[in-house]
Amino acid sequence: MAKQFTMEDLKQRLQERQLKLTPQRQIVLRVFFEHPNQHLSAEDVHDILRDGQLEIGLATVYRSLELLAQLGILLKLEFGDGCSRYELNTSDPEHHQHHHLICTRCGRVQEFDDDMLEGLEKDIAEKSGFKIVDHQVKFFGICKECQAKE
Amino acid sequence: MAKQFTMEDLKQRLQERQLKLTPQRQIVLRVFFEHPNQHLSAEDVHDILRDGQLEIGLATVYRSLELLAQLGILLKLEFGDGCSRYELNTSDPEHHQHHHLICTRCGRVQEFDDDMLEGLEKDIAEKSGFKIVDHQVKFFGICKECQAKE
DNA sequence: TTTTCTGCAAACGATTTGCATACAC
DNA sequence: GTGTATGCAAATCGTTTGCAGAAAA
């Protein structure tokens, strides 16, 4: 039941907050449409656009990414490699099954879909009074390829 | 089955790698003994030591934290607030139940103990070939206090 | 004595900000 | 037109690094 955002969603969410639909915001979002399942940093997005002959200020990329994350269209991730990374938020409010497998040898980040944390969330809500909105799970280990190399 | 590290463990692990037991490394670790269940940044540790009349270079704090994390004594955490944070690693290799509840309103980070991810880890290992060593789970939501304020 | 550490200051890299101009509405 | 967004360059902030002197083994 994964929701796929469109450019229409961006337009709509911007209007709701009287923000403007600029070409820059559109091309930043388009980068994520054209690079699904990737975890892009601000620099990555800037480079991709530059390669596509689309000049944009790096500061504008940062501002757009932050905005898109606030609008719920992008998800901000931290893998401990010194920069924030973003990806399309494909989760719906009912099931957010987003897990990342981080290889501690080569640093590669792999995706894994599953769902099992719903029960845990309920449990936590009961015991702590915390109202849980979302979660992120990171698994650390050694990927298939690195294991094969040994 | 939580393991509690001691200064002896530090001494031992340093010796194994022919590294030196310096007063700086000891006082940095002691800060964590004296501040259990907290998530301290390098700056935090530096300030705490300064308040206790223990002068230490900030760079040394960074180096000690990184070292202690490599030795498995500290755990390095990222909460998206712009700096790395550390805490004592109390998990044993069999059960690592370490969850953080991050309030998106006030930024407070709360702990929650449970265990439920063992099954998931096995599942992931089977399906992806990934050899999982550890995991970190972050839950985002609104804490009791912030809910009460509404 | 040998090797590793520390402290300082300078370097660094990611991110943010001030401000004048440009643009969406 | 009005208010917001962009681009640039400068500023900022956490973190790292080079190096000379200090200290553990």
Short mmCIF file of C-alpha atoms (C1' of nucleotides) in Angstrom, two decimals:
data_model
loop_
_atom_site.label_atom_id
_atom_site.label_comp_id
_atom_site.label_asym_id
_atom_site.label_seq_id
_atom_site.Cartn_x
_atom_site.Cartn_y
_atom_site.Cartn_z
CA MET A 1 0.00 0.00 0.00
CA ALA A 2 2.92 2.31 -0.80
CA LYS A 3 2.01 5.81 -1.83
CA GLN A 4 3.88 7.27 -4.78
CA PHE A 5 4.12 11.03 -4.75
CA THR A 6 3.65 13.07 -7.92
CA MET A 7 4.47 16.59 -8.97
CA GLU A 8 0.79 17.35 -8.33
CA ASP A 9 1.26 16.53 -4.66
CA LEU A 10 4.11 19.00 -4.46
CA LYS A 11 2.01 21.72 -6.08
CA GLN A 12 -0.86 21.06 -3.73
CA ARG A 13 1.18 21.01 -0.55
CA LEU A 14 2.96 24.20 -1.50
CA GLN A 15 -0.33 25.97 -2.18
CA GLU A 16 -1.74 24.91 1.18
CA ARG A 17 1.08 26.82 2.84
CA GLN A 18 1.19 29.73 0.36
CA LEU A 19 4.61 28.67 -0.83
CA LYS A 20 5.63 28.91 -4.45
CA LEU A 21 6.06 26.24 -7.05
CA THR A 22 9.42 27.15 -8.51
CA PRO A 23 11.33 25.35 -11.26
CA GLN A 24 14.10 24.61 -8.76
CA ARG A 25 11.79 22.79 -6.37
CA GLN A 26 10.37 20.81 -9.26
CA ILE A 27 13.70 19.68 -10.68
CA VAL A 28 14.97 18.68 -7.24
CA LEU A 29 11.93 16.48 -6.77
CA ARG A 30 12.25 15.14 -10.30
CA VAL A 31 15.77 13.92 -9.47
CA PHE A 32 14.23 11.60 -6.90
CA PHE A 33 11.61 10.35 -9.39
CA GLU A 34 14.43 9.55 -11.77
CA HIS A 35 16.61 7.90 -9.13
CA PRO A 36 14.31 5.61 -7.21
CA ASN A 37 15.63 3.60 -4.28
CA GLN A 38 18.67 5.79 -3.91
CA HIS A 39 19.83 7.78 -0.93
CA LEU A 40 20.97 11.10 -2.30
CA SER A 41 22.84 13.82 -0.48
CA ALA A 42 22.50 17.51 -1.33
CA GLU A 43 25.77 17.30 -3.20
CA ASP A 44 24.54 14.24 -5.13
CA VAL A 45 21.42 16.08 -6.25
CA HIS A 46 23.45 19.11 -7.20
CA ASP A 47 25.85 17.00 -9.28
CA ILE A 48 23.05 15.11 -11.02
CA LEU A 49 21.40 18.37 -12.01
CA ARG A 50 24.66 19.87 -13.15
CA ASP A 51 25.29 16.81 -15.33
CA GLY A 52 21.85 17.33 -16.82
CA GLN A 53 22.74 20.92 -17.71
CA LEU A 54 20.42 22.24 -15.02
CA GLU A 55 22.24 24.89 -13.05
CA ILE A 56 21.03 25.43 -9.52
CA GLY A 57 22.64 26.93 -6.44
CA LEU A 58 23.80 24.43 -3.85
CA ALA A 59 22.12 26.47 -1.12
CA THR A 60 18.86 26.19 -3.01
CA VAL A 61 19.27 22.42 -3.15
CA TYR A 62 19.69 22.35 0.63
CA ARG A 63 16.65 24.55 1.10
CA SER A 64 14.54 22.49 -1.28
CA LEU A 65 15.50 19.19 0.34
CA GLU A 66 14.63 20.47 3.77
CA LEU A 67 11.32 21.81 2.48
CA LEU A 68 10.42 18.58 0.68
CA ALA A 69 11.16 16.65 3.85
CA GLN A 70 8.95 18.99 5.87
CA LEU A 71 6.16 18.47 3.35
CA GLY A 72 6.50 14.74 3.94
CA ILE A 73 7.49 14.06 0.34
CA LEU A 74 11.08 13.16 1.12
CA LEU A 75 12.52 11.25 4.05
CA LYS A 76 15.70 12.47 5.71
CA LEU A 77 18.18 9.73 6.59
CA GLU A 78 21.45 9.55 8.50
CA PHE A 79 23.87 6.76 7.80
CA GLY A 80 26.77 8.18 9.73
CA ASP A 81 28.80 9.04 6.64
CA GLY A 82 28.93 12.73 7.48
CA CYS A 83 26.01 14.02 5.44
CA SER A 84 22.23 13.86 5.41
CA ARG A 85 20.64 11.77 2.72
CA TYR A 86 17.15 11.80 1.32
CA GLU A 87 14.83 9.46 -0.50
CA LEU A 88 11.22 9.51 -1.67
CA ASN A 89 8.85 8.79 1.17
CA THR A 90 6.89 5.83 -0.10
CA SER A 91 5.31 4.86 3.18
CA ASP A 92 1.67 5.34 3.91
CA PRO A 93 0.45 6.28 7.38
CA GLU A 94 -0.68 2.72 8.14
CA HIS A 95 2.47 0.80 7.33
CA HIS A 96 5.92 2.27 7.33
CA GLN A 97 8.23 -0.57 6.61
CA HIS A 98 11.49 1.05 5.87
CA HIS A 99 14.66 -0.73 6.84
CA HIS A 100 18.22 -0.10 5.81
CA LEU A 101 21.03 -2.60 5.86
CA ILE A 102 24.33 -0.80 6.25
CA CYS A 103 27.44 -2.77 5.47
CA THR A 104 30.13 -1.85 7.95
CA ARG A 105 32.83 -3.07 5.58
CA CYS A 106 32.06 -1.34 2.30
CA GLY A 107 29.48 1.20 3.47
CA ARG A 108 26.87 0.10 0.95
CA VAL A 109 23.30 0.70 2.01
CA GLN A 110 20.72 -1.80 0.93
CA GLU A 111 16.96 -1.71 1.34
CA PHE A 112 14.80 -4.29 2.96
CA ASP A 113 11.04 -4.32 3.12
CA ASP A 114 9.19 -5.96 5.90
CA ASP A 115 6.77 -5.14 8.59
CA MET A 116 6.92 -6.22 12.14
CA LEU A 117 7.18 -3.12 14.20
CA GLU A 118 3.50 -2.33 14.44
CA GLY A 119 3.17 -4.46 17.54
CA LEU A 120 6.22 -2.90 19.09
CA GLU A 121 4.85 0.57 18.46
CA LYS A 122 1.62 -0.24 20.24
CA ASP A 123 3.55 -1.67 23.13
CA ILE A 124 5.74 1.39 23.42
CA ALA A 125 2.76 3.72 23.23
CA GLU A 126 1.12 1.92 26.13
CA LYS A 127 4.14 1.77 28.36
CA SER A 128 5.64 5.19 27.75
CA GLY A 129 2.77 7.40 26.69
CA PHE A 130 4.71 8.22 23.57
CA LYS A 131 2.59 8.87 20.49
CA ILE A 132 4.54 7.30 17.69
CA VAL A 133 4.39 8.80 14.25
CA ASP A 134 7.17 7.02 12.42
CA HIS A 135 10.24 4.92 12.85
CA GLN A 136 13.54 4.22 11.20
CA VAL A 137 15.47 1.01 11.57
CA LYS A 138 19.11 0.57 10.72
CA PHE A 139 20.76 -2.82 10.66
CA PHE A 140 24.52 -3.03 10.70
CA GLY A 141 26.31 -6.01 9.30
CA ILE A 142 28.26 -7.42 6.44
CA CYS A 143 26.77 -7.67 2.98
CA LYS A 144 26.82 -10.75 0.79
CA GLU A 145 29.61 -9.45 -1.42
CA CYS A 146 31.92 -8.55 1.44
CA GLN A 147 31.32 -11.93 3.05
CA ALA A 148 32.22 -13.60 -0.25
CA LYS A 149 35.51 -11.73 -0.38
CA GLU A 150 36.75 -13.33 2.82
CA MET B 1 21.64 -9.91 30.37
CA ALA B 2 23.08 -6.41 30.05
CA LYS B 3 26.83 -6.12 30.37
CA GLN B 4 28.21 -3.22 32.35
CA PHE B 5 31.66 -2.10 31.33
CA THR B 6 34.29 -1.18 33.89
CA MET B 7 37.55 0.70 33.81
CA GLU B 8 39.21 -2.72 33.83
CA ASP B 9 37.64 -3.53 30.49
CA LEU B 10 39.09 -0.36 29.02
CA LYS B 11 42.53 -1.21 30.32
CA GLN B 12 42.33 -4.72 28.91
CA ARG B 13 41.09 -3.73 25.47
CA LEU B 14 43.75 -1.06 25.17
CA GLN B 15 46.49 -3.51 26.07
CA GLU B 16 45.29 -6.03 23.50
CA ARG B 17 45.94 -3.42 20.82
CA GLN B 18 49.10 -1.96 22.37
CA LEU B 19 47.34 1.31 23.01
CA LYS B 20 47.94 3.36 26.12
CA LEU B 21 45.79 3.88 29.16
CA THR B 22 45.93 7.65 29.57
CA PRO B 23 44.19 9.78 32.18
CA GLN B 24 42.25 11.48 29.39
CA ARG B 25 40.75 8.23 28.14
CA GLN B 26 39.85 7.27 31.68
CA ILE B 27 38.09 10.50 32.55
CA VAL B 28 36.14 10.47 29.29
CA LEU B 29 34.87 6.99 30.08
CA ARG B 30 34.17 7.99 33.66
CA VAL B 31 31.85 10.72 32.41
CA PHE B 32 29.64 8.02 30.94
CA PHE B 33 29.70 6.03 34.16
CA GLU B 34 28.57 9.14 35.98
CA HIS B 35 25.91 10.03 33.43
CA PRO B 36 24.08 6.80 32.73
CA ASN B 37 21.27 6.71 30.18
CA GLN B 38 22.37 9.96 28.60
CA HIS B 39 23.34 10.65 25.03
CA LEU B 40 26.37 12.87 25.22
CA SER B 41 28.04 14.73 22.39
CA ALA B 42 31.75 15.53 22.34
CA GLU B 43 30.93 19.05 23.42
CA ASP B 44 28.79 17.74 26.28
CA VAL B 45 31.62 15.58 27.56
CA HIS B 46 34.06 18.46 27.24
CA ASP B 47 31.76 20.78 29.19
CA ILE B 48 31.13 18.23 31.93
CA LEU B 49 34.85 17.73 32.42
CA ARG B 50 35.51 21.45 32.37
CA ASP B 51 32.86 21.95 35.05
CA GLY B 52 34.63 19.29 37.11
CA GLN B 53 37.90 21.21 36.82
CA LEU B 54 39.31 18.59 34.48
CA GLU B 55 40.91 20.36 31.55
CA ILE B 56 41.12 18.34 28.36
CA GLY B 57 41.50 19.32 24.73
CA LEU B 58 38.35 19.06 22.66
CA ALA B 59 40.24 17.19 19.95
CA THR B 60 41.26 14.63 22.54
CA VAL B 61 37.64 14.18 23.52
CA TYR B 62 36.75 13.48 19.89
CA ARG B 63 39.60 11.03 19.57
CA SER B 64 38.73 9.26 22.81
CA LEU B 65 35.06 8.93 21.91
CA GLU B 66 35.88 7.45 18.54
CA LEU B 67 38.33 5.04 20.15
CA LEU B 68 35.91 3.96 22.86
CA ALA B 69 33.29 3.31 20.22
CA GLN B 70 35.74 1.21 18.21
CA LEU B 71 36.54 -0.78 21.33
CA GLY B 72 32.84 -1.50 21.66
CA ILE B 73 32.58 0.28 24.98
CA LEU B 74 30.55 3.20 23.67
CA LEU B 75 27.79 3.26 21.08
CA LYS B 76 27.70 6.04 18.51
CA LEU B 77 24.26 7.47 17.81
CA GLU B 78 22.77 9.93 15.34
CA PHE B 79 19.58 11.73 16.20
CA GLY B 80 19.68 14.24 13.38
CA ASP B 81 20.47 17.17 15.63
CA GLY B 82 23.73 17.91 13.87
CA CYS B 83 26.18 16.05 16.07
CA SER B 84 27.15 12.53 16.98
CA ARG B 85 26.16 11.31 20.39
CA TYR B 86 27.47 8.47 22.50
CA GLU B 87 26.28 6.26 25.30
CA LEU B 88 27.58 3.27 27.19
CA ASN B 89 27.07 0.08 25.24
CA THR B 90 25.09 -2.08 27.61
CA SER B 91 24.03 -4.68 25.11
CA ASP B 92 25.39 -8.18 25.03
CA PRO B 93 25.96 -10.01 21.76
CA GLU B 94 22.83 -12.12 22.20
CA HIS B 95 20.28 -9.41 22.79
CA HIS B 96 20.66 -5.86 21.66
CA GLN B 97 17.48 -4.16 22.62
CA HIS B 98 18.16 -0.52 22.23
CA HIS B 99 15.39 1.76 21.10
CA HIS B 100 15.17 5.52 21.16
CA LEU B 101 12.02 7.59 21.18
CA ILE B 102 12.70 10.97 19.63
CA CYS B 103 10.13 13.67 20.24
CA THR B 104 9.73 15.72 17.09
CA ARG B 105 8.29 18.61 19.07
CA CYS B 106 10.80 19.16 21.85
CA GLY B 107 13.66 16.99 20.64
CA ARG B 108 13.88 14.99 23.83
CA VAL B 109 15.23 11.49 23.45
CA GLN B 110 13.85 8.80 25.67
CA GLU B 111 14.89 5.20 26.04
CA PHE B 112 12.78 2.15 25.67
CA ASP B 113 13.81 -1.42 26.32
CA ASP B 114 12.28 -4.30 24.52
CA ASP B 115 13.23 -7.10 22.25
CA MET B 116 11.45 -8.14 19.17
CA LEU B 117 13.85 -7.73 16.34
CA GLU B 118 15.59 -11.06 16.65
CA GLY B 119 13.03 -12.68 14.37
CA LEU B 120 13.31 -9.88 11.87
CA GLU B 121 17.07 -10.20 11.79
CA LYS B 122 16.87 -13.88 10.99
CA ASP B 123 14.36 -13.17 8.27
CA ILE B 124 16.54 -10.51 6.72
CA ALA B 125 19.60 -12.71 6.85
CA GLU B 126 17.77 -15.42 4.97
CA LYS B 127 16.29 -13.22 2.29
CA SER B 128 19.20 -10.88 1.64
CA GLY B 129 22.30 -12.82 2.61
CA PHE B 130 23.18 -9.98 4.92
CA LYS B 131 25.04 -11.00 8.06
CA ILE B 132 23.61 -8.77 10.73
CA VAL B 133 25.79 -7.67 13.59
CA ASP B 134 23.72 -4.97 15.24
CA HIS B 135 20.78 -2.70 14.77
CA GLN B 136 19.51 0.68 15.84
CA VAL B 137 15.89 1.64 15.96
CA LYS B 138 14.59 5.17 16.14
CA PHE B 139 10.96 5.97 16.76
CA PHE B 140 9.68 9.43 16.00
CA GLY B 141 6.65 10.81 17.73
CA ILE B 142 5.35 13.12 20.39
CA CYS B 143 6.23 12.62 24.02
CA LYS B 144 3.78 12.59 26.89
CA GLU B 145 4.66 16.09 28.02
CA CYS B 146 4.26 17.67 24.61
CA GLN B 147 0.93 15.91 24.13
CA ALA B 148 -0.22 17.29 27.47
CA LYS B 149 0.61 20.82 26.41
CA GLU B 150 -1.89 20.75 23.56
"C1'" DT C 1 63.94 4.87 24.63
"C1'" DT C 2 60.43 4.06 21.66
"C1'" DT C 3 55.93 4.61 20.42
"C1'" DT C 4 51.79 6.50 21.17
"C1'" DC C 5 49.17 10.59 22.96
"C1'" DT C 6 47.89 15.27 23.80
"C1'" DG C 7 46.94 20.08 22.94
"C1'" DC C 8 46.79 23.70 20.08
"C1'" DA C 9 45.68 25.96 16.04
"C1'" DA C 10 44.74 25.58 11.43
"C1'" DA C 11 42.14 23.05 7.98
"C1'" DC C 12 38.01 20.91 6.52
"C1'" DG C 13 33.46 19.70 4.81
"C1'" DA C 14 28.68 19.97 5.31
"C1'" DT C 15 25.21 23.15 6.08
"C1'" DT C 16 23.27 27.85 7.00
"C1'" DT C 17 22.66 32.69 6.48
"C1'" DG C 18 22.57 37.77 4.83
"C1'" DC C 19 21.49 40.28 1.27
"C1'" DA C 20 20.49 42.08 -3.28
"C1'" DT C 21 18.15 40.56 -7.27
"C1'" DA C 22 14.67 37.75 -9.69
"C1'" DC C 23 10.47 35.51 -9.95
"C1'" DA C 24 5.75 33.27 -8.76
"C1'" DC C 25 1.43 34.59 -7.53
"C1'" DG D 1 2.77 44.87 -6.94
"C1'" DT D 2 3.81 41.99 -2.96
"C1'" DG D 3 5.94 38.53 -0.78
"C1'" DT D 4 8.65 34.70 -1.39
"C1'" DA D 5 12.70 32.30 -3.51
"C1'" DT D 6 17.19 32.23 -5.58
"C1'" DG D 7 22.18 32.72 -6.01
"C1'" DC D 8 26.29 34.05 -4.35
"C1'" DA D 9 29.65 34.58 -1.00
"C1'" DA D 10 30.64 34.79 3.65
"C1'" DA D 11 29.80 32.78 8.05
"C1'" DT D 12 29.02 28.87 11.02
"C1'" DC D 13 29.44 24.57 13.26
"C1'" DG D 14 30.92 20.00 14.15
"C1'" DT D 15 34.82 17.38 13.34
"C1'" DT D 16 39.58 16.22 11.66
"C1'" DT D 17 44.43 16.84 11.08
"C1'" DG D 18 49.53 18.34 11.34
"C1'" DC D 19 52.86 18.93 14.28
"C1'" DA D 20 55.81 19.78 18.35
"C1'" DG D 21 56.10 18.70 22.97
"C1'" DA D 22 54.57 15.31 26.80
"C1'" DA D 23 53.84 10.99 28.68
"C1'" DA D 24 52.91 5.85 28.86
"C1'" DA D 25 55.11 1.41 28.10
#
